[in-house]
Amino acid sequence: MMDSMFHLSKTNSIRPIAETGVLPVPSGCVVFPGFCDVHVHFREPGFSYKETIASGTAAAARGGYTDVCTMPNLNPVPDSLASLAVQEELIASQARVRVHPYGAITKGERGEALSDMEAMASRVVAFSDDGRGVQSDSMMRQAMLEAKRLGKLIVAHCEDNSLLRGGYIHDGTYAMAHGHAGICSESEWGQIKRDLDLVRETGCGYHVCHISTKESVALIRQAKREGLDVSCETGPHYLVLDENDLQEDGRFKMNPPLRSPEDREALVEGILDGTIDMIATDHAPHSAEEKAKGLEGSAFGIVGLETAFPVLYTKLVRSGILSLDKLMDLLAYNPRKRFSIPLREDDYSVWDLETPYEINPADFRTLGRATPFAGWKVYGTCLGTVCQGRVVYQKTM
Ligand SMILES: [Zn+2]
């Protein structure tokens, strides 16, 4: 049994995987620690036509994830114990992997008054208003002071609404050539810059969601050099796609948007030098109808849990840019360290890394189908996932 285990490590010596024998590990296949995604949207309560806790966690399991953190843009928004309890009940009865909810920073994610952060603190992984930026400087300052007092991270979706001007893809060459309204890079990095000043002032632990611009990478690199308590994530799509890959199709529309090739290269550099701590999918399912309205009319968001590893492994590891060890840090170990989410030794997945296949959204467990990776030829098939010793996904042969 030991021979079939994947020994990730030279650089990371503690790899506590107990391959328990509940799943077959065919020869030549590898065993990975349970992945941890700190940024998913499972849409329940409130929007179960897009995704449910059941379908979202089934997708997570199929992607090799045993822990996921759910963003609070729900209905009701988890901004008090009572509204958080609605989601907690669904998680308790429906989830097949561990789900860690975020609490909202502000009531209703409206940016006007703080949520009941203190009451929720022990039951949420961190605080976020993901889906929108906290526009008011003084509101973000208050939130950071309260999060610091409670010993929790502020997890920021950085977006300055005053700079959006109706944009929906990157304000770059593709938008210009095809007559689309662009979202400038500053709408992201401008708010990161503001927040970093507030971190200097308050000493709050701070994590930036889905960074997409080269300026964001530079700002966070500098903040880390200063010793600020700062971390960040980017998504698989920002590392392997840019505006040159855009098609007139809603499955290429997400927020932040696919940026320029220079931005993409800066993100890869940020991964390699440790400026970017982790990769999170921002798994954001919508109905087929909501994604069928082209770049302009479709909802923002793509699904990601079932394609993250195969896409990253194929494009970054097999091509020699990243080691598999480093990819495990980005998908499994670093997010757990930063968000204090333990890895149990009976949390793992089994993968075939040698058989190529085409990504087909019809195979997905998520209710969402919109992915820019449809039709991509990739390596990395999850044969099964074990969470707390229980088989939560097994590929039918
Ligand atoms: Zn976001």
PDB file of N, CA, C and O and ligand atoms in Angstrom, residues 39 41 71 128-132 156-159 209-210 233 255-256 282, ligand 1:
ATOM      1  N   HIS A  39     -12.433  29.915  -1.306  1.00  0.00           N
ATOM      2  CA  HIS A  39     -13.319  30.859  -2.006  1.00  0.00           C
ATOM      3  C   HIS A  39     -14.265  30.138  -2.958  1.00  0.00           C
ATOM      4  O   HIS A  39     -13.935  29.912  -4.126  1.00  0.00           O
ATOM      5  N   HIS A  41     -18.703  29.713  -4.025  1.00  0.00           N
ATOM      6  CA  HIS A  41     -20.083  30.197  -3.890  1.00  0.00           C
ATOM      7  C   HIS A  41     -21.006  29.002  -4.068  1.00  0.00           C
ATOM      8  O   HIS A  41     -21.099  28.460  -5.174  1.00  0.00           O
ATOM      9  N   MET A  71     -18.671  31.781   0.452  1.00  0.00           N
ATOM     10  CA  MET A  71     -18.831  33.231   0.518  1.00  0.00           C
ATOM     11  C   MET A  71     -20.273  33.608   0.881  1.00  0.00           C
ATOM     12  O   MET A  71     -21.212  32.870   0.582  1.00  0.00           O
ATOM     13  N   SER A 128     -15.965  38.427   5.179  1.00  0.00           N
ATOM     14  CA  SER A 128     -15.822  38.909   3.809  1.00  0.00           C
ATOM     15  C   SER A 128     -17.147  39.473   3.315  1.00  0.00           C
ATOM     16  O   SER A 128     -18.209  38.988   3.712  1.00  0.00           O
ATOM     17  N   ASP A 129     -17.064  40.475   2.456  1.00  0.00           N
ATOM     18  CA  ASP A 129     -18.238  40.957   1.723  1.00  0.00           C
ATOM     19  C   ASP A 129     -18.096  40.555   0.261  1.00  0.00           C
ATOM     20  O   ASP A 129     -18.516  41.283  -0.643  1.00  0.00           O
ATOM     21  N   ASP A 130     -17.509  39.377   0.013  1.00  0.00           N
ATOM     22  CA  ASP A 130     -17.191  39.007  -1.370  1.00  0.00           C
ATOM     23  C   ASP A 130     -18.385  39.163  -2.296  1.00  0.00           C
ATOM     24  O   ASP A 130     -19.527  38.880  -1.947  1.00  0.00           O
ATOM     25  N   GLY A 131     -18.044  39.584  -3.517  1.00  0.00           N
ATOM     26  CA  GLY A 131     -19.067  39.915  -4.499  1.00  0.00           C
ATOM     27  C   GLY A 131     -19.047  41.417  -4.712  1.00  0.00           C
ATOM     28  O   GLY A 131     -19.368  41.914  -5.779  1.00  0.00           O
ATOM     29  N   ARG A 132     -18.607  42.117  -3.674  1.00  0.00           N
ATOM     30  CA  ARG A 132     -18.453  43.567  -3.801  1.00  0.00           C
ATOM     31  C   ARG A 132     -17.382  44.072  -2.837  1.00  0.00           C
ATOM     32  O   ARG A 132     -17.092  43.434  -1.828  1.00  0.00           O
ATOM     33  N   ALA A 156     -10.825  40.256   1.599  1.00  0.00           N
ATOM     34  CA  ALA A 156     -11.394  41.362   0.830  1.00  0.00           C
ATOM     35  C   ALA A 156     -11.521  41.100  -0.657  1.00  0.00           C
ATOM     36  O   ALA A 156     -10.560  40.720  -1.329  1.00  0.00           O
ATOM     37  N   HIS A 157     -12.730  41.286  -1.142  1.00  0.00           N
ATOM     38  CA  HIS A 157     -12.988  41.406  -2.581  1.00  0.00           C
ATOM     39  C   HIS A 157     -12.748  42.886  -2.867  1.00  0.00           C
ATOM     40  O   HIS A 157     -13.498  43.736  -2.405  1.00  0.00           O
ATOM     41  N   CYS A 158     -11.666  43.194  -3.587  1.00  0.00           N
ATOM     42  CA  CYS A 158     -11.299  44.590  -3.785  1.00  0.00           C
ATOM     43  C   CYS A 158     -11.799  45.114  -5.113  1.00  0.00           C
ATOM     44  O   CYS A 158     -11.375  44.653  -6.180  1.00  0.00           O
ATOM     45  N   GLU A 159     -12.693  46.062  -5.047  1.00  0.00           N
ATOM     46  CA  GLU A 159     -13.283  46.617  -6.257  1.00  0.00           C
ATOM     47  C   GLU A 159     -13.854  47.990  -5.923  1.00  0.00           C
ATOM     48  O   GLU A 159     -14.750  48.108  -5.090  1.00  0.00           O
ATOM     49  N   CYS A 209      -8.811  38.525  -1.954  1.00  0.00           N
ATOM     50  CA  CYS A 209      -9.412  37.545  -2.856  1.00  0.00           C
ATOM     51  C   CYS A 209      -8.913  37.736  -4.294  1.00  0.00           C
ATOM     52  O   CYS A 209      -8.597  38.861  -4.698  1.00  0.00           O
ATOM     53  N   HIS A 210      -8.922  36.650  -5.037  1.00  0.00           N
ATOM     54  CA  HIS A 210      -8.764  36.639  -6.501  1.00  0.00           C
ATOM     55  C   HIS A 210      -8.020  37.832  -7.106  1.00  0.00           C
ATOM     56  O   HIS A 210      -8.594  38.617  -7.854  1.00  0.00           O
ATOM     57  N   GLU A 233      -4.842  35.324  -2.703  1.00  0.00           N
ATOM     58  CA  GLU A 233      -5.107  34.179  -3.586  1.00  0.00           C
ATOM     59  C   GLU A 233      -5.272  34.697  -5.010  1.00  0.00           C
ATOM     60  O   GLU A 233      -5.593  35.865  -5.224  1.00  0.00           O
ATOM     61  N   ASN A 255     -15.502  38.045 -12.541  1.00  0.00           N
ATOM     62  CA  ASN A 255     -15.075  39.288 -11.901  1.00  0.00           C
ATOM     63  C   ASN A 255     -14.117  38.967 -10.761  1.00  0.00           C
ATOM     64  O   ASN A 255     -14.512  38.276  -9.825  1.00  0.00           O
ATOM     65  N   PRO A 256     -12.875  39.466 -10.803  1.00  0.00           N
ATOM     66  CA  PRO A 256     -12.304  40.307 -11.845  1.00  0.00           C
ATOM     67  C   PRO A 256     -12.178  39.560 -13.180  1.00  0.00           C
ATOM     68  O   PRO A 256     -12.219  38.345 -13.221  1.00  0.00           O
ATOM     69  N   ASP A 282     -12.802  30.488  -6.772  1.00  0.00           N
ATOM     70  CA  ASP A 282     -13.925  31.419  -6.946  1.00  0.00           C
ATOM     71  C   ASP A 282     -15.048  30.727  -7.727  1.00  0.00           C
ATOM     72  O   ASP A 282     -15.701  31.332  -8.590  1.00  0.00           O
TER      73      ASP A 282
HETATM   74 ZN    ZN B   1     -15.071  38.211  -5.328  1.00  0.00          ZN
END
